[in-house]
PDB file of C-alpha atoms and ligand atoms in Angstrom:
ATOM      1  CA  MET A 131       0.556   7.883  -5.260  1.00 43.00           C
ATOM      2  CA  LEU A 132      -1.701   4.879  -4.755  1.00 47.00           C
ATOM      3  CA  SER A 133      -1.980   3.391  -8.639  1.00 54.00           C
ATOM      4  CA  GLN A 134      -5.879   3.825  -9.803  1.00 60.00           C
ATOM      5  CA  THR A 135      -6.652   3.122 -13.315  1.00 61.00           C
ATOM      6  CA  VAL A 136      -9.205   5.242 -15.657  1.00 60.00           C
ATOM      7  CA  THR A 137     -11.634   2.665 -15.821  1.00 59.00           C
ATOM      8  CA  GLU A 138     -12.307   2.474 -12.280  1.00 79.00           C
ATOM      9  CA  GLN A 139     -13.279   6.189 -12.042  1.00 92.00           C
ATOM     10  CA  ILE A 140     -16.322   6.684 -10.144  1.00 96.00           C
ATOM     11  CA  VAL A 141     -18.709   9.721 -11.471  1.00 98.00           C
ATOM     12  CA  TYR A 142     -21.477  11.612  -9.334  1.00 98.00           C
ATOM     13  CA  LEU A 143     -24.693  12.059 -11.530  1.00 98.00           C
ATOM     14  CA  ASN A 144     -27.500  13.437 -10.464  1.00 98.00           C
ATOM     15  CA  GLY A 145     -26.963  12.554  -6.702  1.00 97.00           C
ATOM     16  CA  LEU A 146     -25.243   8.733  -6.933  1.00 98.00           C
ATOM     17  CA  TYR A 147     -21.493   8.070  -7.306  1.00 98.00           C
ATOM     18  CA  LEU A 148     -21.354   5.047  -9.472  1.00 97.00           C
ATOM     19  CA  PRO A 149     -18.661   3.468 -11.643  1.00 97.00           C
ATOM     20  CA  MET A 150     -18.000   5.420 -14.882  1.00 96.00           C
ATOM     21  CA  CYS A 151     -19.279   2.555 -17.095  1.00 95.00           C
ATOM     22  CA  GLU A 152     -22.588   2.123 -15.392  1.00 96.00           C
ATOM     23  CA  SER A 153     -23.782   5.937 -15.729  1.00 97.00           C
ATOM     24  CA  GLN A 154     -25.697   7.129 -18.520  1.00 97.00           C
ATOM     25  CA  ILE A 155     -28.317   9.701 -19.362  1.00 97.00           C
ATOM     26  CA  SER A 156     -31.082  10.582 -21.307  1.00 98.00           C
ATOM     27  CA  THR A 157     -30.558  10.737 -25.269  1.00 98.00           C
ATOM     28  CA  GLN A 158     -33.493  13.792 -24.658  1.00 98.00           C
ATOM     29  CA  ASP A 159     -30.691  15.671 -22.349  1.00 98.00           C
ATOM     30  CA  ARG A 160     -30.992  19.261 -23.993  1.00 98.00           C
ATOM     31  CA  GLY A 161     -27.002  18.718 -22.794  1.00 98.00           C
ATOM     32  CA  PHE A 162     -26.615  15.914 -25.702  1.00 98.00           C
ATOM     33  CA  LEU A 163     -29.327  17.585 -28.043  1.00 98.00           C
ATOM     34  CA  PHE A 164     -28.392  21.112 -27.776  1.00 98.00           C
ATOM     35  CA  GLY A 165     -25.376  21.817 -25.942  1.00 98.00           C
ATOM     36  CA  ASP A 166     -27.619  23.353 -23.475  1.00 98.00           C
ATOM     37  CA  GLY A 167     -25.402  23.297 -20.298  1.00 98.00           C
ATOM     38  CA  VAL A 168     -22.151  24.975 -18.438  1.00 99.00           C
ATOM     39  CA  TYR A 169     -19.388  23.439 -16.809  1.00 99.00           C
ATOM     40  CA  GLU A 170     -15.908  24.078 -14.992  1.00 99.00           C
ATOM     41  CA  VAL A 171     -12.918  22.436 -14.784  1.00 98.00           C
ATOM     42  CA  ILE A 172     -10.976  22.425 -11.035  1.00 98.00           C
ATOM     43  CA  PRO A 173      -8.029  21.211 -10.172  1.00 98.00           C
ATOM     44  CA  VAL A 174      -6.884  19.508  -6.759  1.00 98.00           C
ATOM     45  CA  TYR A 175      -3.479  19.650  -5.545  1.00 98.00           C
ATOM     46  CA  GLU A 176      -2.410  17.153  -3.002  1.00 97.00           C
ATOM     47  CA  ARG A 177      -6.018  16.244  -2.890  1.00 97.00           C
ATOM     48  CA  THR A 178      -7.246  19.716  -1.876  1.00 98.00           C
ATOM     49  CA  VAL A 179      -9.736  20.989  -4.252  1.00 98.00           C
ATOM     50  CA  PHE A 180      -8.148  24.334  -5.489  1.00 98.00           C
ATOM     51  CA  SER A 181      -9.489  27.654  -5.639  1.00 97.00           C
ATOM     52  CA  PHE A 182     -12.863  26.633  -4.802  1.00 98.00           C
ATOM     53  CA  ASP A 183     -14.828  30.234  -4.086  1.00 98.00           C
ATOM     54  CA  GLU A 184     -13.439  31.277  -7.285  1.00 98.00           C
ATOM     55  CA  HIS A 185     -14.661  28.280  -9.700  1.00 98.00           C
ATOM     56  CA  LEU A 186     -17.799  28.108  -7.702  1.00 98.00           C
ATOM     57  CA  ALA A 187     -18.212  32.002  -8.157  1.00 98.00           C
ATOM     58  CA  ARG A 188     -17.799  31.369 -12.034  1.00 98.00           C
ATOM     59  CA  LEU A 189     -20.262  28.613 -12.295  1.00 99.00           C
ATOM     60  CA  LYS A 190     -23.007  30.308 -10.627  1.00 98.00           C
ATOM     61  CA  ASN A 191     -22.354  33.350 -13.147  1.00 98.00           C
ATOM     62  CA  SER A 192     -22.702  30.515 -16.140  1.00 98.00           C
ATOM     63  CA  LEU A 193     -25.916  29.329 -14.580  1.00 98.00           C
ATOM     64  CA  LYS A 194     -27.266  32.698 -13.829  1.00 98.00           C
ATOM     65  CA  ALA A 195     -26.064  33.909 -17.809  1.00 98.00           C
ATOM     66  CA  THR A 196     -28.107  30.821 -18.891  1.00 98.00           C
ATOM     67  CA  SER A 197     -30.995  30.721 -16.918  1.00 98.00           C
ATOM     68  CA  ILE A 198     -30.475  27.244 -15.674  1.00 98.00           C
ATOM     69  CA  PRO A 199     -31.096  26.731 -11.880  1.00 98.00           C
ATOM     70  CA  ASN A 200     -28.249  26.302  -9.743  1.00 98.00           C
ATOM     71  CA  PRO A 201     -28.901  22.502  -8.365  1.00 98.00           C
ATOM     72  CA  LEU A 202     -26.940  22.537  -5.320  1.00 98.00           C
ATOM     73  CA  THR A 203     -25.797  24.899  -2.252  1.00 98.00           C
ATOM     74  CA  ASP A 204     -22.642  26.080  -2.121  1.00 98.00           C
ATOM     75  CA  ALA A 205     -22.088  23.522   0.949  1.00 98.00           C
ATOM     76  CA  GLU A 206     -23.336  20.846  -1.275  1.00 98.00           C
ATOM     77  CA  TRP A 207     -21.244  21.561  -4.006  1.00 98.00           C
ATOM     78  CA  LEU A 208     -18.043  21.678  -2.038  1.00 98.00           C
ATOM     79  CA  ASN A 209     -19.158  18.122  -0.587  1.00 98.00           C
ATOM     80  CA  LEU A 210     -19.395  16.587  -3.820  1.00 98.00           C
ATOM     81  CA  LEU A 211     -15.910  17.894  -4.991  1.00 98.00           C
ATOM     82  CA  ASN A 212     -14.738  16.237  -1.840  1.00 98.00           C
ATOM     83  CA  THR A 213     -16.060  13.556  -2.269  1.00 98.00           C
ATOM     84  CA  LEU A 214     -15.275  12.535  -5.696  1.00 98.00           C
ATOM     85  CA  VAL A 215     -11.369  13.286  -4.722  1.00 98.00           C
ATOM     86  CA  ALA A 216     -11.737  10.975  -1.750  1.00 97.00           C
ATOM     87  CA  LYS A 217     -12.697   8.426  -4.451  1.00 97.00           C
ATOM     88  CA  HIS A 218      -9.591   8.382  -6.305  1.00 97.00           C
ATOM     89  CA  SER A 219      -6.307   7.534  -5.115  1.00 96.00           C
ATOM     90  CA  TRP A 220      -4.454  10.210  -7.291  1.00 97.00           C
ATOM     91  CA  ASP A 221      -2.656  12.944  -5.054  1.00 97.00           C
ATOM     92  CA  ASN A 222      -3.369  15.360  -8.249  1.00 98.00           C
ATOM     93  CA  GLN A 223      -6.620  15.545  -9.885  1.00 98.00           C
ATOM     94  CA  PHE A 224      -8.545  17.432 -11.948  1.00 98.00           C
ATOM     95  CA  ILE A 225     -12.402  17.603 -11.608  1.00 98.00           C
ATOM     96  CA  TYR A 226     -14.812  18.249 -14.511  1.00 98.00           C
ATOM     97  CA  LEU A 227     -18.511  18.760 -13.963  1.00 98.00           C
ATOM     98  CA  GLN A 228     -21.245  20.320 -15.993  1.00 98.00           C
ATOM     99  CA  VAL A 229     -24.999  21.316 -15.303  1.00 99.00           C
ATOM    100  CA  THR A 230     -27.146  20.736 -18.432  1.00 99.00           C
ATOM    101  CA  ARG A 231     -30.576  22.186 -18.433  1.00 98.00           C
ATOM    102  CA  GLY A 232     -32.133  18.789 -18.261  1.00 98.00           C
ATOM    103  CA  ILE A 233     -34.289  16.360 -20.209  1.00 98.00           C
ATOM    104  CA  GLN A 234     -37.100  17.376 -22.370  1.00 98.00           C
ATOM    105  CA  MET A 235     -38.987  14.981 -24.304  1.00 97.00           C
ATOM    106  CA  GLN A 236     -40.073  17.064 -27.533  1.00 96.00           C
ATOM    107  CA  ARG A 237     -37.742  18.804 -29.552  1.00 96.00           C
ATOM    108  CA  ASP A 238     -37.926  22.524 -28.887  1.00 98.00           C
ATOM    109  CA  HIS A 239     -35.067  25.101 -29.087  1.00 98.00           C
ATOM    110  CA  MET A 240     -37.410  26.741 -26.088  1.00 98.00           C
ATOM    111  CA  PRO A 241     -36.513  25.256 -22.738  1.00 98.00           C
ATOM    112  CA  ALA A 242     -39.907  23.817 -21.039  1.00 98.00           C
ATOM    113  CA  ASP A 243     -40.630  25.393 -17.696  1.00 96.00           C
ATOM    114  CA  CYS A 244     -39.306  23.747 -14.633  1.00 91.00           C
ATOM    115  CA  LEU A 245     -36.964  21.217 -16.175  1.00 98.00           C
ATOM    116  CA  THR A 246     -34.513  19.591 -13.517  1.00 98.00           C
ATOM    117  CA  PRO A 247     -30.917  20.331 -14.455  1.00 98.00           C
ATOM    118  CA  THR A 248     -28.548  17.335 -15.266  1.00 98.00           C
ATOM    119  CA  LEU A 249     -25.644  17.380 -12.740  1.00 98.00           C
ATOM    120  CA  TYR A 250     -22.516  15.190 -13.676  1.00 98.00           C
ATOM    121  CA  ALA A 251     -19.156  15.307 -12.660  1.00 98.00           C
ATOM    122  CA  TYR A 252     -16.048  13.345 -12.481  1.00 98.00           C
ATOM    123  CA  SER A 253     -11.930  13.198 -11.472  1.00 97.00           C
ATOM    124  CA  ASN A 254      -9.226  12.477 -13.488  1.00 96.00           C
ATOM    125  CA  PRO A 255      -5.412  12.356 -13.047  1.00 97.00           C
ATOM    126  CA  LEU A 256      -3.957  15.782 -13.463  1.00 98.00           C
ATOM    127  CA  LYS A 257      -0.572  15.076 -14.995  1.00 96.00           C
ATOM    128  CA  ALA A 258       2.270  17.622 -14.345  1.00 95.00           C
ATOM    129  CA  VAL A 259       3.501  19.306 -17.511  1.00 95.00           C
ATOM    130  CA  SER A 260       6.217  17.359 -19.508  1.00 96.00           C
ATOM    131  CA  ASP A 261       9.869  18.230 -18.802  1.00 97.00           C
ATOM    132  CA  ASP A 262       9.951  18.561 -22.710  1.00 97.00           C
ATOM    133  CA  ILE A 263       7.618  21.621 -22.296  1.00 97.00           C
ATOM    134  CA  ILE A 264       9.479  22.979 -19.744  1.00 97.00           C
ATOM    135  CA  LYS A 265      12.968  23.268 -21.395  1.00 97.00           C
ATOM    136  CA  ASN A 266      11.604  24.090 -25.235  1.00 98.00           C
ATOM    137  CA  GLY A 267       7.917  25.596 -24.430  1.00 98.00           C
ATOM    138  CA  ILE A 268       5.276  24.917 -27.272  1.00 98.00           C
ATOM    139  CA  LYS A 269       4.274  26.237 -30.551  1.00 98.00           C
ATOM    140  CA  ALA A 270       1.416  28.163 -31.424  1.00 98.00           C
ATOM    141  CA  ILE A 271      -0.134  29.763 -34.136  1.00 98.00           C
ATOM    142  CA  THR A 272      -2.912  32.595 -34.685  1.00 98.00           C
ATOM    143  CA  LEU A 273      -6.074  31.731 -35.807  1.00 98.00           C
ATOM    144  CA  ASP A 274      -9.573  33.760 -36.456  1.00 98.00           C
ATOM    145  CA  ASP A 275     -11.791  33.739 -33.371  1.00 98.00           C
ATOM    146  CA  ILE A 276     -14.880  32.030 -34.480  1.00 98.00           C
ATOM    147  CA  ARG A 277     -16.421  31.565 -31.562  1.00 98.00           C
ATOM    148  CA  TRP A 278     -19.447  33.706 -30.236  1.00 98.00           C
ATOM    149  CA  LEU A 279     -19.898  36.593 -28.269  1.00 97.00           C
ATOM    150  CA  ASN A 280     -20.586  35.661 -25.009  1.00 98.00           C
ATOM    151  CA  CYS A 281     -17.063  33.266 -24.333  1.00 98.00           C
ATOM    152  CA  ASP A 282     -16.966  35.080 -20.627  1.00 98.00           C
ATOM    153  CA  ILE A 283     -19.709  32.221 -19.916  1.00 98.00           C
ATOM    154  CA  LYS A 284     -18.124  28.479 -19.838  1.00 98.00           C
ATOM    155  CA  ALA A 285     -20.460  26.426 -22.166  1.00 98.00           C
ATOM    156  CA  ILE A 286     -20.155  23.326 -22.966  1.00 98.00           C
ATOM    157  CA  THR A 287     -21.119  24.003 -26.565  1.00 98.00           C
ATOM    158  CA  LEU A 288     -17.464  23.714 -27.811  1.00 98.00           C
ATOM    159  CA  LEU A 289     -17.554  22.937 -31.570  1.00 98.00           C
ATOM    160  CA  PRO A 290     -15.681  26.031 -32.493  1.00 98.00           C
ATOM    161  CA  ASN A 291     -12.898  25.131 -29.832  1.00 98.00           C
ATOM    162  CA  VAL A 292     -12.714  21.724 -31.230  1.00 98.00           C
ATOM    163  CA  MET A 293     -12.498  23.219 -35.000  1.00 98.00           C
ATOM    164  CA  LEU A 294      -9.756  25.313 -34.107  1.00 98.00           C
ATOM    165  CA  LYS A 295      -7.868  22.737 -32.073  1.00 98.00           C
ATOM    166  CA  LEU A 296      -8.320  20.474 -35.305  1.00 98.00           C
ATOM    167  CA  ALA A 297      -6.643  23.350 -37.282  1.00 98.00           C
ATOM    168  CA  CYS A 298      -3.345  23.339 -35.148  1.00 98.00           C
ATOM    169  CA  LYS A 299      -3.302  19.921 -35.592  1.00 98.00           C
ATOM    170  CA  HIS A 300      -3.109  20.360 -39.175  1.00 98.00           C
ATOM    171  CA  ARG A 301      -0.642  22.928 -39.034  1.00 98.00           C
ATOM    172  CA  ASN A 302       1.471  20.911 -36.599  1.00 98.00           C
ATOM    173  CA  ALA A 303       0.587  23.273 -33.600  1.00 98.00           C
ATOM    174  CA  ASP A 304      -0.135  22.450 -30.302  1.00 98.00           C
ATOM    175  CA  ASP A 305      -2.669  25.617 -29.560  1.00 98.00           C
ATOM    176  CA  ALA A 306      -3.262  28.560 -31.118  1.00 98.00           C
ATOM    177  CA  ILE A 307      -4.095  32.193 -30.117  1.00 98.00           C
ATOM    178  CA  LEU A 308      -7.079  33.690 -31.080  1.00 99.00           C
ATOM    179  CA  ILE A 309      -7.852  37.241 -32.963  1.00 98.00           C
ATOM    180  CA  ALA A 310     -11.586  38.497 -32.986  1.00 98.00           C
ATOM    181  CA  PRO A 311     -12.877  40.436 -36.160  1.00 98.00           C
ATOM    182  CA  ASN A 312     -11.755  43.634 -34.779  1.00 98.00           C
ATOM    183  CA  GLY A 313      -7.995  42.736 -34.383  1.00 98.00           C
ATOM    184  CA  ASN A 314      -7.540  42.150 -30.809  1.00 98.00           C
ATOM    185  CA  ILE A 315      -6.062  39.057 -29.122  1.00 98.00           C
ATOM    186  CA  THR A 316      -8.803  37.154 -27.031  1.00 98.00           C
ATOM    187  CA  GLU A 317      -7.255  34.155 -25.725  1.00 98.00           C
ATOM    188  CA  GLY A 318      -6.190  30.328 -26.408  1.00 98.00           C
ATOM    189  CA  THR A 319      -8.456  27.561 -27.357  1.00 98.00           C
ATOM    190  CA  ALA A 320      -9.128  26.447 -23.670  1.00 98.00           C
ATOM    191  CA  SER A 321      -6.321  29.038 -22.037  1.00 98.00           C
ATOM    192  CA  ASN A 322      -5.981  33.106 -21.615  1.00 99.00           C
ATOM    193  CA  VAL A 323      -2.897  34.652 -22.883  1.00 98.00           C
ATOM    194  CA  PHE A 324      -0.268  36.643 -21.365  1.00 98.00           C
ATOM    195  CA  ILE A 325       2.929  38.595 -23.039  1.00 98.00           C
ATOM    196  CA  VAL A 326       5.865  39.765 -21.462  1.00 98.00           C
ATOM    197  CA  LYS A 327       7.090  43.065 -22.941  1.00 98.00           C
ATOM    198  CA  ASN A 328      10.037  44.815 -21.067  1.00 97.00           C
ATOM    199  CA  ASN A 329       9.623  42.542 -17.761  1.00 96.00           C
ATOM    200  CA  THR A 330       5.553  43.978 -18.103  1.00 98.00           C
ATOM    201  CA  LEU A 331       2.888  41.776 -17.974  1.00 98.00           C
ATOM    202  CA  LEU A 332       0.006  42.281 -20.327  1.00 98.00           C
ATOM    203  CA  THR A 333      -2.994  40.293 -20.692  1.00 98.00           C
ATOM    204  CA  PRO A 334      -6.571  41.286 -22.474  1.00 98.00           C
ATOM    205  CA  PRO A 335      -8.885  42.761 -20.178  1.00 98.00           C
ATOM    206  CA  ASN A 336     -11.884  40.611 -19.212  1.00 98.00           C
ATOM    207  CA  SER A 337     -14.731  40.934 -21.531  1.00 98.00           C
ATOM    208  CA  SER A 338     -17.219  38.684 -23.203  1.00 98.00           C
ATOM    209  CA  ALA A 339     -14.621  38.020 -25.688  1.00 98.00           C
ATOM    210  CA  ILE A 340     -12.677  35.748 -23.030  1.00 98.00           C
ATOM    211  CA  LEU A 341     -13.372  33.606 -20.458  1.00 98.00           C
ATOM    212  CA  PRO A 342     -12.168  34.990 -16.794  1.00 98.00           C
ATOM    213  CA  GLY A 343     -10.097  32.276 -15.820  1.00 98.00           C
ATOM    214  CA  ILE A 344      -9.013  31.541 -12.712  1.00 98.00           C
ATOM    215  CA  THR A 345      -5.303  30.643 -13.668  1.00 98.00           C
ATOM    216  CA  ARG A 346      -5.429  34.682 -15.319  1.00 98.00           C
ATOM    217  CA  LEU A 347      -6.770  35.391 -11.867  1.00 98.00           C
ATOM    218  CA  LEU A 348      -4.072  34.091  -9.635  1.00 98.00           C
ATOM    219  CA  ILE A 349      -1.290  35.099 -11.981  1.00 98.00           C
ATOM    220  CA  ASN A 350      -2.565  38.483 -11.804  1.00 98.00           C
ATOM    221  CA  ARG A 351      -2.409  38.251  -8.111  1.00 97.00           C
ATOM    222  CA  ILE A 352       0.705  36.390  -7.807  1.00 98.00           C
ATOM    223  CA  ALA A 353       2.560  39.096 -10.049  1.00 98.00           C
ATOM    224  CA  LYS A 354       0.987  41.841  -8.139  1.00 97.00           C
ATOM    225  CA  ALA A 355       2.341  40.335  -4.959  1.00 98.00           C
ATOM    226  CA  HIS A 356       5.647  40.396  -6.077  1.00 98.00           C
ATOM    227  CA  GLY A 357       6.103  43.709  -7.500  1.00 98.00           C
ATOM    228  CA  ILE A 358       5.645  42.516 -11.421  1.00 98.00           C
ATOM    229  CA  THR A 359       3.811  45.082 -13.162  1.00 98.00           C
ATOM    230  CA  VAL A 360       0.612  43.272 -14.779  1.00 98.00           C
ATOM    231  CA  LEU A 361      -1.358  45.573 -17.276  1.00 98.00           C
ATOM    232  CA  GLU A 362      -4.778  44.602 -18.540  1.00 98.00           C
ATOM    233  CA  GLN A 363      -5.187  46.253 -21.936  1.00 98.00           C
ATOM    234  CA  ASN A 364      -6.380  45.254 -25.501  1.00 98.00           C
ATOM    235  CA  LEU A 365      -3.501  43.247 -27.568  1.00 98.00           C
ATOM    236  CA  THR A 366      -2.846  42.859 -30.950  1.00 98.00           C
ATOM    237  CA  LEU A 367      -0.830  40.639 -33.746  1.00 98.00           C
ATOM    238  CA  ASP A 368       1.679  43.140 -33.352  1.00 98.00           C
ATOM    239  CA  ASP A 369       2.078  42.733 -29.816  1.00 98.00           C
ATOM    240  CA  LEU A 370       2.263  39.225 -29.998  1.00 98.00           C
ATOM    241  CA  THR A 371       5.079  39.302 -32.574  1.00 98.00           C
ATOM    242  CA  SER A 372       6.806  41.795 -30.667  1.00 98.00           C
ATOM    243  CA  ALA A 373       6.783  40.132 -27.356  1.00 98.00           C
ATOM    244  CA  ASP A 374       9.826  39.210 -25.509  1.00 98.00           C
ATOM    245  CA  GLU A 375       7.775  35.773 -23.944  1.00 98.00           C
ATOM    246  CA  ILE A 376       4.344  34.550 -24.456  1.00 98.00           C
ATOM    247  CA  TRP A 377       2.268  32.294 -22.294  1.00 98.00           C
ATOM    248  CA  LEU A 378      -1.003  30.512 -22.217  1.00 98.00           C
ATOM    249  CA  ALA A 379      -2.726  30.040 -19.110  1.00 98.00           C
ATOM    250  CA  SER A 380      -5.447  27.532 -17.216  1.00 98.00           C
ATOM    251  CA  SER A 381      -6.122  25.194 -14.856  1.00 98.00           C
ATOM    252  CA  THR A 382      -4.776  21.898 -16.009  1.00 97.00           C
ATOM    253  CA  LYS A 383      -1.527  23.648 -17.431  1.00 97.00           C
ATOM    254  CA  GLU A 384      -0.988  26.395 -15.251  1.00 97.00           C
ATOM    255  CA  ALA A 385       1.081  28.648 -17.518  1.00 98.00           C
ATOM    256  CA  LEU A 386       2.838  27.473 -20.478  1.00 98.00           C
ATOM    257  CA  PRO A 387       5.650  29.000 -22.411  1.00 98.00           C
ATOM    258  CA  ILE A 388       5.225  29.569 -26.000  1.00 98.00           C
ATOM    259  CA  THR A 389       8.347  29.760 -28.019  1.00 98.00           C
ATOM    260  CA  GLN A 390       7.017  29.523 -31.406  1.00 98.00           C
ATOM    261  CA  LEU A 391       4.718  31.792 -33.191  1.00 98.00           C
ATOM    262  CA  ASN A 392       3.499  30.956 -37.013  1.00 98.00           C
ATOM    263  CA  ASP A 393       6.792  29.295 -36.984  1.00 98.00           C
ATOM    264  CA  LEU A 394       8.891  32.160 -35.831  1.00 98.00           C
ATOM    265  CA  PRO A 395      10.755  31.891 -32.487  1.00 98.00           C
ATOM    266  CA  VAL A 396       9.101  34.058 -29.874  1.00 98.00           C
ATOM    267  CA  GLY A 397      11.857  36.110 -27.733  1.00 97.00           C
ATOM    268  CA  SER A 398      14.956  34.192 -27.486  1.00 96.00           C
ATOM    269  CA  GLY A 399      12.905  30.967 -28.982  1.00 98.00           C
ATOM    270  CA  LYS A 400      13.145  29.698 -25.331  1.00 98.00           C
ATOM    271  CA  PRO A 401      11.092  29.892 -22.395  1.00 98.00           C
ATOM    272  CA  GLY A 402      11.171  33.190 -20.562  1.00 98.00           C
ATOM    273  CA  ALA A 403      13.287  34.477 -17.518  1.00 98.00           C
ATOM    274  CA  LEU A 404       9.806  35.954 -16.252  1.00 98.00           C
ATOM    275  CA  TRP A 405       7.933  32.646 -17.272  1.00 98.00           C
ATOM    276  CA  GLN A 406      10.606  30.776 -15.239  1.00 98.00           C
ATOM    277  CA  LEU A 407      10.302  32.905 -12.122  1.00 98.00           C
ATOM    278  CA  MET A 408       6.200  32.731 -12.379  1.00 98.00           C
ATOM    279  CA  ARG A 409       6.436  29.031 -12.055  1.00 98.00           C
ATOM    280  CA  GLN A 410       8.070  29.074  -9.300  1.00 98.00           C
ATOM    281  CA  HIS A 411       5.982  31.582  -7.378  1.00 98.00           C
ATOM    282  CA  TYR A 412       2.990  29.659  -8.817  1.00 98.00           C
ATOM    283  CA  GLN A 413       4.126  26.364  -7.640  1.00 98.00           C
ATOM    284  CA  THR A 414       5.058  28.112  -3.870  1.00 98.00           C
ATOM    285  CA  TYR A 415       1.233  29.854  -3.989  1.00 98.00           C
ATOM    286  CA  LYS A 416       0.047  26.102  -4.821  1.00 98.00           C
ATOM    287  CA  HIS A 417       1.718  24.569  -1.821  1.00 97.00           C
ATOM    288  CA  ASP A 418       0.819  27.454   0.890  1.00 98.00           C
ATOM    289  CA  PHE A 419      -2.896  27.550  -0.238  1.00 97.00           C
ATOM    290  CA  VAL A 420      -2.912  23.238   0.307  1.00 97.00           C
ATOM    291  CA  ALA A 421      -1.064  24.286   3.819  1.00 97.00           C
ATOM    292  CA  GLN A 422      -3.461  26.580   5.058  1.00 96.00           C
ATOM    293  CA  TYR A 423      -6.604  24.551   3.914  1.00 94.00           C
ATOM    294  CA  LEU A 424      -4.806  21.676   6.042  1.00 93.00           C
ATOM    295  CA  ALA A 425      -4.183  23.774   8.805  1.00 95.00           C
ATOM    296  CA  GLN A 426      -7.742  25.013   8.834  1.00 92.00           C
ATOM    297  CA  GLN A 427      -9.162  21.434   8.746  1.00 90.00           C
ATOM    298  CA  VAL A 428      -6.973  20.682  12.023  1.00 92.00           C
ATOM    299  CA  GLN A 429      -8.056  24.146  13.483  1.00 93.00           C
ATOM    300  CA  GLN A 430     -11.858  22.833  12.969  1.00 90.00           C
ATOM    301  CA  GLN A 431     -11.512  19.365  13.997  1.00 90.00           C
ATOM    302  CA  GLN A 432     -10.025  20.803  17.175  1.00 92.00           C
ATOM    303  CA  GLN A 433     -12.843  23.223  17.708  1.00 91.00           C
ATOM    304  CA  GLN A 434     -15.394  20.279  17.470  1.00 88.00           C
ATOM    305  CA  GLN A 435     -13.653  17.997  20.054  1.00 84.00           C
TER     306      GLN A 435
HETATM  307  N1  PDD N 137     -10.559  25.423 -20.139  1.00 81.26           N
HETATM  308  N2  PDD N 137     -10.176  30.574 -21.721  1.00 81.26           N
HETATM  309  C1  PDD N 137     -11.204  29.262 -22.135  1.00 81.26           C
HETATM  310  C2  PDD N 137     -12.015  29.254 -23.533  1.00 81.26           C
HETATM  311  C3  PDD N 137     -11.013  27.765 -21.543  1.00 81.26           C
HETATM  312  O1  PDD N 137     -11.482  27.311 -21.764  1.00 81.26           O
HETATM  313  C4  PDD N 137     -10.140  27.854 -20.187  1.00 81.26           C
HETATM  314  C5  PDD N 137     -10.106  26.697 -19.437  1.00 81.26           C
HETATM  315  C6  PDD N 137      -9.441  29.239 -19.701  1.00 81.26           C
HETATM  316  C7  PDD N 137      -8.724  29.098 -18.443  1.00 81.26           C
HETATM  317  O2  PDD N 137      -9.514  29.439 -17.468  1.00 81.26           O
HETATM  318  P1  PDD N 137      -8.906  28.785 -15.987  1.00 81.26           P
HETATM  319  O3  PDD N 137      -7.801  29.026 -15.649  1.00 81.26           O
HETATM  320  O4  PDD N 137     -10.205  28.893 -15.100  1.00 81.26           O
HETATM  321  O5  PDD N 137      -8.968  27.268 -16.112  1.00 81.26           O
HETATM  322  C8  PDD N 137      -9.740  30.462 -20.716  1.00 81.26           C
HETATM  323  C9  PDD N 137     -10.583  24.400 -19.349  1.00 81.26           C
HETATM  324  C10 PDD N 137      -9.500  24.008 -18.735  1.00 81.26           C
HETATM  325  C11 PDD N 137     -11.272  23.484 -20.061  1.00 81.26           C
HETATM  326  O6  PDD N 137     -12.047  23.501 -20.877  1.00 81.26           O
HETATM  327  O7  PDD N 137     -10.714  21.973 -19.812  1.00 81.26           O
END
């Protein structure tokens, strides 16, 4: 891996690629003033954009739900992501992209007609999960889910998530599992939740209470392919406290084992056997995905010659 510092990051802003320190947006951007926008976080392994189709589909849903026009075609989105990847030396990256409703000179909650969305994207080095976490897992607490009723939209308006993260810090925890007013577990502050009970994987069903995570989708897919039973059903605090294993899942962390919940050990207090197995399967899935993509590229080049 070539070295490249984060200060040399190139960002994409409204059609231009430029150094991060030179990128500027208007103070009147509705993303800045109202948190009026949506985003995606997309991992890149071995310089290959991972699960592009799934991330694009979710982005389109978020744009549609918020009535923000989609500024690019599918091919333009892919080209943007591949160009950003190519501009950075890290083999493993994650791309953050956000689309806000655009600039509006007079303050008004009501968006003006015909605004031009602001499109911003940049890449970061994707760090591997630490050996300490692989060996010992992470500490989590449960907190009330104080967010809104449209958590299936990947909105940039993340103040509740930030406040929940701060609450974790104050209680010396790495993350939190959120509990809705009806008693159902929803998700983590930036991840989906799985539990293992008697070798069965359980996760809350997709609904407006959670983000339809891509990692969640892939874990479900991988589990089913390997004969691991996955049930999508409502879970409560009782399910958490009696779980053999608890995982958090997200694009930047993959699956992380929670080994302490509310200061009590989860299962044996060490990362569980099913998590170890899923970790291996997930690495293989990523590897196969990259190999398949590269093979397709070679095939396409040969056809063009
Ligand atoms: N967050 N739930 C929430 C609330 C999230 O913010 C995320 C991801 C997930 C997992 O989704 P996925 O598997 O598609 O990453 C679930 C990203 C990583 C973030 O905000 O940085």
